[in-house]
Coordinates of C-alpha atoms in Angstrom, one line a residue:
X1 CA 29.2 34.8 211.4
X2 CA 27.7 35.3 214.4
X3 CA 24.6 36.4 216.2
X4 CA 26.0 37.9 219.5
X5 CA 24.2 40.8 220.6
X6 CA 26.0 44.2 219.7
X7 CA 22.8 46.4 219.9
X8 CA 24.1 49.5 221.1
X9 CA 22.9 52.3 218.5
X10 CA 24.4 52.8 215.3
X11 CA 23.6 56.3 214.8
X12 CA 26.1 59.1 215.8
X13 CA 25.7 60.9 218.8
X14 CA 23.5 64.1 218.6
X15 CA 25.7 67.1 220.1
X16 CA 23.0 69.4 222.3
X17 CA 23.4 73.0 222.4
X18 CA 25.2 74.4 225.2
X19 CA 28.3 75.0 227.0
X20 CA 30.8 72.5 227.8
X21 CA 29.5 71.3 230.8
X22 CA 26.9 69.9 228.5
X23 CA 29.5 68.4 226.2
X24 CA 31.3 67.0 229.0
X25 CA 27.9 65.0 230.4
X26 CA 27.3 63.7 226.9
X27 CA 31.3 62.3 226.6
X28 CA 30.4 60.9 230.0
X29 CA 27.0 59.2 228.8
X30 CA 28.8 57.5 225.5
X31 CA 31.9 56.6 227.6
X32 CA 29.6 54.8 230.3
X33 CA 27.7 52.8 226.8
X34 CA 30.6 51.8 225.8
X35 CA 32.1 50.6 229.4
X36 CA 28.2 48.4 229.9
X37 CA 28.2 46.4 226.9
X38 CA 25.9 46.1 224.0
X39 CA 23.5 44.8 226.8
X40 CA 22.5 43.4 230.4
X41 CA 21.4 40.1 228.8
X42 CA 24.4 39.5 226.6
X43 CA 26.6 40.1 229.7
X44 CA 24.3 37.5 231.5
X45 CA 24.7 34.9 228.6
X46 CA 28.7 35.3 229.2
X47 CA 28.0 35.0 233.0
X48 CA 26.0 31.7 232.2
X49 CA 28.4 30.0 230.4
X50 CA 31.0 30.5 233.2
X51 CA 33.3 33.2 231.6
X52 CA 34.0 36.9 233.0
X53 CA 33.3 39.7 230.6
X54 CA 36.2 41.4 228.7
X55 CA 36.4 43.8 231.6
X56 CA 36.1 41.9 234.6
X57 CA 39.2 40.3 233.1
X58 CA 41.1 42.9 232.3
X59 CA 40.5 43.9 236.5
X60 CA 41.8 40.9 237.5
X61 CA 44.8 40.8 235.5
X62 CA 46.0 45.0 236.0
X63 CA 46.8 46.5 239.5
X64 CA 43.7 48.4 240.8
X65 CA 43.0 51.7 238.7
X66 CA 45.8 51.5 236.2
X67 CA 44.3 50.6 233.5
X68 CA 44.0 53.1 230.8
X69 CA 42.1 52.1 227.1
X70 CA 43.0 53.4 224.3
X71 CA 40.6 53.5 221.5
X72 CA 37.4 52.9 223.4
X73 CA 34.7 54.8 221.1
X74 CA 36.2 53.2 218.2
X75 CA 33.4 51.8 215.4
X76 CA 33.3 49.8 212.2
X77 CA 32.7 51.2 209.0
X78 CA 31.5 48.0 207.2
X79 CA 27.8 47.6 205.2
X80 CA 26.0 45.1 204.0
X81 CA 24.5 42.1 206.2
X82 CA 22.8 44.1 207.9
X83 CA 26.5 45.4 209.8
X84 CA 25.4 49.2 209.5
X85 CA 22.6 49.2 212.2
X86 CA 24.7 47.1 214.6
X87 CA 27.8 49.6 215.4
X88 CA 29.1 49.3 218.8
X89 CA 31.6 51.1 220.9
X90 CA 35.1 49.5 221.0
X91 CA 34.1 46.9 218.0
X92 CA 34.6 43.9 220.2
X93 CA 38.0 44.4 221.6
X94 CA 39.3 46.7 224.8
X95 CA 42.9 47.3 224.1
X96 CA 45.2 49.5 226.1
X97 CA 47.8 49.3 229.2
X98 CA 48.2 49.5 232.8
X99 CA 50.5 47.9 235.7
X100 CA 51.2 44.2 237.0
X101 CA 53.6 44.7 240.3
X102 CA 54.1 48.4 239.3
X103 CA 55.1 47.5 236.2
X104 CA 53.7 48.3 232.7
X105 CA 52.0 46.1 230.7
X106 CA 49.5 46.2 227.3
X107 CA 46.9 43.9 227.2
X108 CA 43.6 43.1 224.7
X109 CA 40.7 41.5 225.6
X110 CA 38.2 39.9 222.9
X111 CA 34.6 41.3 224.0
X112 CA 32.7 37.7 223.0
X113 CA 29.3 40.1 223.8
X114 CA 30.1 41.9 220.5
X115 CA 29.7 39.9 217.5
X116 CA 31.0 36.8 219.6
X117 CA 34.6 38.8 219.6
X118 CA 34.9 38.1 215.6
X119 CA 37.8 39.9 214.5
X120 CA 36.9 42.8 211.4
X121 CA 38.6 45.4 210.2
X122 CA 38.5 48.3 212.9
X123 CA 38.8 45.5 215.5
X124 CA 41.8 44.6 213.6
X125 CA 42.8 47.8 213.8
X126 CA 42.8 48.5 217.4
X127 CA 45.1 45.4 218.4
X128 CA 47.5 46.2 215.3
X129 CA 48.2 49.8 217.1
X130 CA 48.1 48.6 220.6
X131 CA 50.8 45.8 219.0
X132 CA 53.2 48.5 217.9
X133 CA 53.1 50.5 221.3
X134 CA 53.8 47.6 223.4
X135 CA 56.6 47.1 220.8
X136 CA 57.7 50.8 221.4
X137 CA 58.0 50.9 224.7
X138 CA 59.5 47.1 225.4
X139 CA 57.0 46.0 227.6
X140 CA 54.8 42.8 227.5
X141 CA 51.9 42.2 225.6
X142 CA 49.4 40.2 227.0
X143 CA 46.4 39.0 224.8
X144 CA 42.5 37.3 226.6
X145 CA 41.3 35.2 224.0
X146 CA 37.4 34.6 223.4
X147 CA 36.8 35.5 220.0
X148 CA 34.8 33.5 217.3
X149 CA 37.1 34.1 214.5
X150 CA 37.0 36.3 211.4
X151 CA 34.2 38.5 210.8
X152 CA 32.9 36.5 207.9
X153 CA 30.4 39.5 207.1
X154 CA 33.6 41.8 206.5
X155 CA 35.0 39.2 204.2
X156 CA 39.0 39.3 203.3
X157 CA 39.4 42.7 205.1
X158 CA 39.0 40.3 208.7
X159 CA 41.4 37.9 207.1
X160 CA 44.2 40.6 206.5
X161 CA 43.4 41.8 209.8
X162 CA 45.2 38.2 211.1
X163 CA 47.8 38.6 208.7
X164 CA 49.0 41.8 210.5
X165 CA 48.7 40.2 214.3
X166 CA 50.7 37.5 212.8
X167 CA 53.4 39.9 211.5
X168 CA 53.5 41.9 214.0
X169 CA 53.4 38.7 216.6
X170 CA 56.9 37.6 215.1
X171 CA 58.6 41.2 215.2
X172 CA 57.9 41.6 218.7
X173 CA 59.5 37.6 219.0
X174 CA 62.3 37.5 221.6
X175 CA 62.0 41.3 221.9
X176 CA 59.1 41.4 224.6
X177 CA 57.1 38.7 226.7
X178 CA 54.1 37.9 224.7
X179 CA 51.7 35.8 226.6
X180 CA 48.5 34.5 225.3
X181 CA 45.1 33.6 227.5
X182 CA 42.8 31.4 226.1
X183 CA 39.2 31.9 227.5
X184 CA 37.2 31.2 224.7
X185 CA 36.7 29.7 221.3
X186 CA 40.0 30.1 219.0
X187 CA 39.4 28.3 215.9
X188 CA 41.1 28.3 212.3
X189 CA 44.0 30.9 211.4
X190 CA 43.2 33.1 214.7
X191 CA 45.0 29.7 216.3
X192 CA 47.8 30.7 214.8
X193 CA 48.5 33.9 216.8
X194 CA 48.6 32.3 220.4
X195 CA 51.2 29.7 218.8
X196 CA 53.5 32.5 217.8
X197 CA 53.9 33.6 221.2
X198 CA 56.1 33.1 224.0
X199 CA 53.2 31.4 226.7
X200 CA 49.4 30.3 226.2
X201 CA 47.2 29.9 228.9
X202 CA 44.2 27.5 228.7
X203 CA 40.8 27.6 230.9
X204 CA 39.3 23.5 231.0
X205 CA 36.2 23.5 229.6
X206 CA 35.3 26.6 228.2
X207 CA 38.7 27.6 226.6
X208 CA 39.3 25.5 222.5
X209 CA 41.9 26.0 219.9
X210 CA 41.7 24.1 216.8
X211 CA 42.1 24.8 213.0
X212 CA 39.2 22.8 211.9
X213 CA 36.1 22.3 214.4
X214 CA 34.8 19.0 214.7
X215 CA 31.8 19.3 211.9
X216 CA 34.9 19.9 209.3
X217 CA 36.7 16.9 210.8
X218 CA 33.7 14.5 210.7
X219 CA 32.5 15.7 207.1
X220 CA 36.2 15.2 205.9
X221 CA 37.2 12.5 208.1
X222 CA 33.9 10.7 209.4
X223 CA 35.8 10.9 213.2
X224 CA 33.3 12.2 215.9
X225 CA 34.7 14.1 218.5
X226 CA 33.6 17.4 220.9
X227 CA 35.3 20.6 220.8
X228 CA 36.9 19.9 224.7
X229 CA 38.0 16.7 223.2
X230 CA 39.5 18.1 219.5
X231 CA 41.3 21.4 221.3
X232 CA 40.4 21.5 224.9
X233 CA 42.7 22.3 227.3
X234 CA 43.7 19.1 228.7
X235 CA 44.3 17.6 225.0
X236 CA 46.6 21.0 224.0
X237 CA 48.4 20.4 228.2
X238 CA 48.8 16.9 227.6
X239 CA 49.0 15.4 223.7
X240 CA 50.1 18.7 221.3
X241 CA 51.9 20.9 223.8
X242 CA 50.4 24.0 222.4
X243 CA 49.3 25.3 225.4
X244 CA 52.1 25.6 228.3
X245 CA 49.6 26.1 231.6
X246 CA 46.0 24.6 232.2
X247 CA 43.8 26.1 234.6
X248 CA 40.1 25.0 236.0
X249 CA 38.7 28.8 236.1
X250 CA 40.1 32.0 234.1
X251 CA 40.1 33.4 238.2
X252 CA 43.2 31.1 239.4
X253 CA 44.5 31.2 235.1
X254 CA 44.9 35.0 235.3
X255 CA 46.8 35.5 238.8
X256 CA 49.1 32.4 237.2
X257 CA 49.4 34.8 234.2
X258 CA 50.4 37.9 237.0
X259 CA 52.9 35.6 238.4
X260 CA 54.8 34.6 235.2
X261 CA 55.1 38.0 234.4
X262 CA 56.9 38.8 237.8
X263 CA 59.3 36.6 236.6
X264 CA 60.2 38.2 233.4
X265 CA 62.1 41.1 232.0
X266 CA 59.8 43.8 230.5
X267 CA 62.0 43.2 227.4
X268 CA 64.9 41.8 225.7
X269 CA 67.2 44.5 226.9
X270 CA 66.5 44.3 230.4
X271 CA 67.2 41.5 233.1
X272 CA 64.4 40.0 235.0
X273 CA 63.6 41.3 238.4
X274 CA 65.0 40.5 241.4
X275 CA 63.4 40.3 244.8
X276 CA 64.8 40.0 248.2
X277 CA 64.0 36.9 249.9
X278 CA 64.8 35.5 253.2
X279 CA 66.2 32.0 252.2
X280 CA 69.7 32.0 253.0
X281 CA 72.0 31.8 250.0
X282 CA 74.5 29.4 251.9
X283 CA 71.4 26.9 252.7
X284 CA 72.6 23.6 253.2
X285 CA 70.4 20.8 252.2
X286 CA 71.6 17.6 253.7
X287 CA 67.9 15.6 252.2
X288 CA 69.6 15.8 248.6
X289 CA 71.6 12.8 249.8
X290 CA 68.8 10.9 250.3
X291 CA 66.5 12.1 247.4
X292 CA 68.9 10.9 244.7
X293 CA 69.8 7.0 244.6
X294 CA 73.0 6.0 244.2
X295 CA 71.9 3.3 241.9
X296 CA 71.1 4.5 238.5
X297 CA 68.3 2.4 238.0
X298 CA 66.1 3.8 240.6
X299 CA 63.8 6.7 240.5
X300 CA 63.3 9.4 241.8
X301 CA 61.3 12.9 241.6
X302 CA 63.6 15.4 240.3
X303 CA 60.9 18.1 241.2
X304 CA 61.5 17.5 244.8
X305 CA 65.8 18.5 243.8
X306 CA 64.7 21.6 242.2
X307 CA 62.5 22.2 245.4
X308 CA 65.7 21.8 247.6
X309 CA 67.4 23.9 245.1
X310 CA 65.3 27.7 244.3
X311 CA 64.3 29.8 247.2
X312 CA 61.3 28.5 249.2
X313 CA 60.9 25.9 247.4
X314 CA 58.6 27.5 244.7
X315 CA 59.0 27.3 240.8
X316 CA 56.7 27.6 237.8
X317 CA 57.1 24.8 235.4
X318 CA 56.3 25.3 232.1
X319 CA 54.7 22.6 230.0
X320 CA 54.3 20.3 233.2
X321 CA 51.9 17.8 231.4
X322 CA 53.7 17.1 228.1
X323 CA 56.8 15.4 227.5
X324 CA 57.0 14.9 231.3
X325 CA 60.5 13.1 231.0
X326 CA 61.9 16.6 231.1
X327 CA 61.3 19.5 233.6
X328 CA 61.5 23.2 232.5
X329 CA 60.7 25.8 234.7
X330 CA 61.3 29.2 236.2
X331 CA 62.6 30.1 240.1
X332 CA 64.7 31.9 241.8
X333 CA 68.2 31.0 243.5
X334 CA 69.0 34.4 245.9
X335 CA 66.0 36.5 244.3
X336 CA 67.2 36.2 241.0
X337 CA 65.2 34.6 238.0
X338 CA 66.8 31.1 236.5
X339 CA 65.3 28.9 234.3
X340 CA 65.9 25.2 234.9
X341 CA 65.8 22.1 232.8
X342 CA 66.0 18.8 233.9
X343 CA 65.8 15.1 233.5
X344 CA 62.8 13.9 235.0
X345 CA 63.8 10.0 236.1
X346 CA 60.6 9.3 237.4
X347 CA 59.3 9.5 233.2
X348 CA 60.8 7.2 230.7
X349 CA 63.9 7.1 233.2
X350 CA 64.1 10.9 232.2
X351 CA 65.3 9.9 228.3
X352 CA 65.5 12.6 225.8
X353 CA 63.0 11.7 223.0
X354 CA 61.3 13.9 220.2
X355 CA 58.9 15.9 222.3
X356 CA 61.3 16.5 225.3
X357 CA 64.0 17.9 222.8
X358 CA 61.0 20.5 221.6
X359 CA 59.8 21.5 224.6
X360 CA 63.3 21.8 226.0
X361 CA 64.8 23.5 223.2
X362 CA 61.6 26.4 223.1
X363 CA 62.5 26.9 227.1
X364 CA 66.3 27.4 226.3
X365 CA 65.4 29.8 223.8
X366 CA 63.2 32.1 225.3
X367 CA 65.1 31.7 228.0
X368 CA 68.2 33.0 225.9
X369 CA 66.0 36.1 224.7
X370 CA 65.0 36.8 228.1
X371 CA 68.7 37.4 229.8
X372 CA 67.2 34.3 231.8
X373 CA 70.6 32.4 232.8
X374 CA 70.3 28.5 232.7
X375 CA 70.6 26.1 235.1
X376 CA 70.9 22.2 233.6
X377 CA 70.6 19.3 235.7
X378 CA 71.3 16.3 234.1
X379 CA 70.4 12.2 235.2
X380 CA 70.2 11.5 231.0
X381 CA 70.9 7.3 230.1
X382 CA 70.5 8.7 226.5
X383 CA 68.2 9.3 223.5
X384 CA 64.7 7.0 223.2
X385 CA 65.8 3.8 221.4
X386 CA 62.4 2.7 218.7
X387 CA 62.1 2.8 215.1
X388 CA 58.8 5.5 215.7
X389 CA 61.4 8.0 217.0
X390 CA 64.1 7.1 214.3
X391 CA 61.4 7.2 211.1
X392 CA 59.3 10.5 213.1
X393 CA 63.3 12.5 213.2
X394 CA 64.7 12.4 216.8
X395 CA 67.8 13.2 214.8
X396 CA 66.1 16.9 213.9
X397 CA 64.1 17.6 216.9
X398 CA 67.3 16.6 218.9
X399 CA 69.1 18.8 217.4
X400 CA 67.2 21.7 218.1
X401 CA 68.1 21.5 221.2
X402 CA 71.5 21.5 220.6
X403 CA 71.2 24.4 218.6
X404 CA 69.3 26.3 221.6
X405 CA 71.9 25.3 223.8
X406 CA 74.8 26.1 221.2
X407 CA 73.0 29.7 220.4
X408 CA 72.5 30.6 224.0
X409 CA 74.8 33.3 225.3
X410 CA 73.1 33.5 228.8
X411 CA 74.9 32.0 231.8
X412 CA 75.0 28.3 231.6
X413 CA 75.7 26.0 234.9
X414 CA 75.1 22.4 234.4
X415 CA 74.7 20.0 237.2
X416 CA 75.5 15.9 236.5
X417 CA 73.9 14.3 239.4
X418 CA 73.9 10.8 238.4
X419 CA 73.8 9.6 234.4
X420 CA 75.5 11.0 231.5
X421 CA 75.4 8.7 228.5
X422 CA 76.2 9.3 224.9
X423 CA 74.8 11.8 222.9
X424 CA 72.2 12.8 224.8
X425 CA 74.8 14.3 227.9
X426 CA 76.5 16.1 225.4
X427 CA 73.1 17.8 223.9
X428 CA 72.6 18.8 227.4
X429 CA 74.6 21.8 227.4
X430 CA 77.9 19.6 228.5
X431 CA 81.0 21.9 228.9
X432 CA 82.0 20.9 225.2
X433 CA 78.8 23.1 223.8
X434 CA 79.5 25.6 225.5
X435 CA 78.2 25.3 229.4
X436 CA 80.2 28.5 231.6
X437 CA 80.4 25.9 234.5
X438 CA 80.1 22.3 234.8
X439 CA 79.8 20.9 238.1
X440 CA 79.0 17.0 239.2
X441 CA 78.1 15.2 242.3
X442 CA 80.1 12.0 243.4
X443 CA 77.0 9.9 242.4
X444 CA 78.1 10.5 238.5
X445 CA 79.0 8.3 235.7
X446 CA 80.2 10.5 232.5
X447 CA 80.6 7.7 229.6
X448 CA 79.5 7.1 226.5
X449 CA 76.8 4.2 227.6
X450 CA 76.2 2.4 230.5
X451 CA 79.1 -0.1 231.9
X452 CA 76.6 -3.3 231.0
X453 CA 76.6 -2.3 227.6
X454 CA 80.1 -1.1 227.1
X455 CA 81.1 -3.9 228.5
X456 CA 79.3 -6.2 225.5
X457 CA 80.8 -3.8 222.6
X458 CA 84.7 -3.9 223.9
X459 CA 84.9 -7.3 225.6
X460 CA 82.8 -9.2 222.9
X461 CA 85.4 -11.2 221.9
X462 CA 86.8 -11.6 225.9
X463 CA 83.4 -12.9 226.9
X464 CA 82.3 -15.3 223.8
X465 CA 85.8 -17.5 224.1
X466 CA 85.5 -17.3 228.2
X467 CA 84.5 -20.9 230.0
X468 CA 82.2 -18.8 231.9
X469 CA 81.0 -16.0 229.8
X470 CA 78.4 -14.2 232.2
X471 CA 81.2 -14.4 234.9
X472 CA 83.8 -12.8 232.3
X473 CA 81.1 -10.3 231.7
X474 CA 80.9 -9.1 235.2
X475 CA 83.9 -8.4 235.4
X476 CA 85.3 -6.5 232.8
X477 CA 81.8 -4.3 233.5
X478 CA 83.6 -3.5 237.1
X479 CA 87.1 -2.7 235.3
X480 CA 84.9 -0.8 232.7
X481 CA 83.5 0.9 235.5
X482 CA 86.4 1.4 237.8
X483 CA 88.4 2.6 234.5
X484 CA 86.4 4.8 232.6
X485 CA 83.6 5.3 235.2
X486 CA 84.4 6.3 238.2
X487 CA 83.3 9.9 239.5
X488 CA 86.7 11.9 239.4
X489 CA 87.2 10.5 235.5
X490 CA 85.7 13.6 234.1
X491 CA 86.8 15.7 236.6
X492 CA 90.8 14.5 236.4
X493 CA 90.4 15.4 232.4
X494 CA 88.8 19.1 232.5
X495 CA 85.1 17.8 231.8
X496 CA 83.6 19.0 234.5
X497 CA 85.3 22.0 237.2
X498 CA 84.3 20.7 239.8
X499 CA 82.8 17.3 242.1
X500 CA 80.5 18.8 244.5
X501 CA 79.2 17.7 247.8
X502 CA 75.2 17.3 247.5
X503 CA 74.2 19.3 250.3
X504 CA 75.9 22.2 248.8
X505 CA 74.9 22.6 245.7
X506 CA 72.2 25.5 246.2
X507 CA 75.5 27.8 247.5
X508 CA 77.6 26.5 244.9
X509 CA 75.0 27.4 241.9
X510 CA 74.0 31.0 243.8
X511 CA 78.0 32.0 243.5
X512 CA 78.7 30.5 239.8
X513 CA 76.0 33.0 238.8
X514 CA 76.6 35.5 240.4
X515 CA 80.1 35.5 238.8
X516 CA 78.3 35.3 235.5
X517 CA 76.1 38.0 235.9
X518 CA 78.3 40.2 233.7
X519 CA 79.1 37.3 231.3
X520 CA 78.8 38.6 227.9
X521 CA 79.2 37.0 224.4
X522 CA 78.8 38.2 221.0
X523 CA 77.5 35.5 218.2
X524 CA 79.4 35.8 214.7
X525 CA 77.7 38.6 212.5
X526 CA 74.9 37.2 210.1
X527 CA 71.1 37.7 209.8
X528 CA 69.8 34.9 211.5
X529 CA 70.5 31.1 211.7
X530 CA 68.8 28.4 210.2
X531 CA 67.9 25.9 213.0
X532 CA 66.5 22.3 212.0
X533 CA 62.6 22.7 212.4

């Protein structure tokens, strides 16, 4: 329960006597209490904490004047507790729609000013409707978080309130973009919304997501901990990958939330949109050849490859802080969206482990929904060795992303720049799952493992009855090498359709897509599948 102010009068509004210009004043006098608030000094306690109001949010998310709320005099109907004297206009939440870049998008706001944005019945109501129109006309729905959770006053009407956001949250799945912006307090089942959508947004400090606040964790558990340090930001950016973006003010968080949506489709039947830019398509990029060592065991910052890559330089990675041995992100390669995942050597020497293989496999699948086409770029020496990521089920969460890949009917270019071992290059959407095009640099080495150990497996016996073992082990790594891998191997046996010169890889990725564009593939009729979770 809680004791925000929501003291705007609960009695109806007294209709005067008079023609409709009188009528029309009075609309005007309720509309303009419902627009201030329940009060100045409940919008000043918002102010203090450092958040906007439910409002000034929704201003800096919509294109100037567009926005158009639906709902606005709504009002509970709920006794008891002392809930019929406190009835406010909107109940708590501002739904409705307006533009981002011209185009349309629905949006609700939790008003933490009325009854700290705790979700009852009527408020329930509101997002349910506003939901099923965004649904209805394919366009995204964007949700600003700062709500103190069910309405405990309404009882298990608030609670099935939540069960129809959830619902409704997994119909609209992979149909429309469903973003979710974090700005206050989200604590037990309300949590469970933002995790069934497609993005969540966090704000440091003032932003918490957790199922059980930290007096239920140290009463069950004994632990001590703070609510930033249970469900902040940082811990949900970095540790449990709920949240995909972190931002330091809900000012710089909600223009990042403008420009994702530029770079999606308004739904699952249309493409993303395209801009015209003034990098040239043909750009050569002669640094690649110094970015990316030609011995494997060096790093390097893959970020600065996909920065040679997109136009201008600019992409929006998703997830940047967790699982950091693989990149996913969205750009553009001649004004058209891609999405991009990548080893990231400079990270575990870019190794596919448990939480890379989610937090690739989620990218590949909204991507998939999205009409997003794929772009892989591969340096991969394999799958995390360790008993922790045997016993915790890398064999599972790796093969989800196999699955994504597998399911994916968007266009599919991988890129082998350097390693390709084992498993792990063929989980990487390698021509053999189902990659449209699969092109490598000269730098690659396709094989199964690494020469060094190849070499131990197939020479054992060679190099235990040689005089001079570690001599005889050299060498037969460089025949391993020279026989199996070489860079033209693959190539010579259909793995890969082409060996590309570095510098022109930008041009080469720009025309394999555009040859794509039209690509389409049915999946065999069934329901649905049944991916490993």
């Amino acid at each position: 329960m809680t004791t925000t102010e929501a003291t705007q009068p609960s009695a109806a509004p007294t209709t005067a006597a008079g023609d409709a210009r009188g009528r029309v004043a009075e609309l005007h006098a309720i509309r303009a209490q419902a627009v201030a608030g329940p009060s100045e000094r409940a919008t000043e306690a918002q102010h203090a904490k450092g958040k906007l109001t439910a409002r000034e949010r929704i201003e800096l998310l919509l294109d100037p004047g567009s926005f158009q709320e639906v709902e606005q005099l709504r009002r509970h109907r709920a006794v008891g507790f002392g809930l019929e004297a406190k009835k406010p206009y909107t109940d708590g939440v501002i739904t409705g729609w307006g533009t981002v870049e011209g185009r349309t998008v629905f949006v609700y706001a939790h008003d933490f000013r009325i009854f700290g944005g705790a979700l009852g019945e009527a408020h329930a109501t509101k997002i349910h409707k506003i939901m099923d129109m965004a649904i209805a006309a394919g366009a995204p729905l964007v949700s600003l978080n700062d709500g103190a959770g069910a309405r405990i006053q309404e009882g298990v009407s608030a609670l099935a309130g939540y069960g129809g956001i959830f619902q409704r949250n997994t119909k609209a799945s992979g149909v429309i973009p469903q973003i979710s912006v974090m700005l206050g307090p989200c604590a037990g089942g309300a949590a469970y919304s933002p995790a069934l959508t497609d993005f969540v947004f966090m704000v440091r400090e003032t932003s918490q997501m957790f199922i059980t606040g930290p007096d239920v964790v140290r009463a069950v558990t004994g632990e001590e901990i703070t609510q930033n340090g249970l469900g902040g930001a940082d811990v949900h950016a970095e540790t449990s990958g709920v949240c995909h973006f972190a931002y330091d003010d809900e000012e710089t968080c909600i223009a990042e939330v403008r420009y994702l949506l530029s770079l999606l489709p308004q739904n699952n039947r249309e493409m993303p949109p395209d801009v015209v830019g003034d990098d040239p398509a043909d750009r050569r990029s002669d640094v690649l050849l110094e970015l990316v060592p030609v011995d494997g065991s060096r790093p390097y910052d893959m970020r600065e490859v996909i920065q040679e890559l997109v136009d201008d330089g600019e992409f929006m990675e998703v997830h940047e802080r967790w699982a950091a041995n693989v990149i996913v992100a969205l750009a553009r390669l001649d004004g058209r969206v891609v999405g991009i995942v990548a080893n990231q050597p400079r990270v575990l020497a870019g190794v596919l482990d448990i939480e890379a293989s989610e937090k690739a496999a989620r990218f590949v699948q909204m991507c998939d929904a999205f009409n997003i086409p794929l772009i892989t770029l591969l340096d991969v020496p394999g799958f995390l060795p360790g008993v922790d990521q045997e016993h915790n089920g890398i064999i599972r969460h790796g093969a989800k992303l196999l699955y994504a890949y597998c399911n994916a009917t968007v266009p599919r270019v991988s890129l082998i720049l350097r390693k390709a071992y084992g498993g792990a290059y063929i989980v990487m959407d390698s021509q053999s799952i189902g990659a449209d095009l699969t092109y490598a640099w000269p730098t690659n080495e396709i094989a199964v493992m690494g020469a060094e150990g190849a070499a131990n497996v197939v020479f054992r016996r060679q190099i235990a009855e040689a005089d001079d073992p570690e001599t005889m082990r050299e060498r037969m790594v460089k025949e391993y090498k020279s026989e199996l891998m070489h860079p033209y191997y693959a190539a010579e046996r259909g793995l890969v359709d082409d060996v590309i010169d570095p510098a022109d890889t930008r041009d080469v990725l720009i025309r394999a897509l555009a040859v794509l564009r039209t690509k389409h593939a049915d999946l065999p009729a069934r329901k649905h599948g049944n991916p490993p979770i």
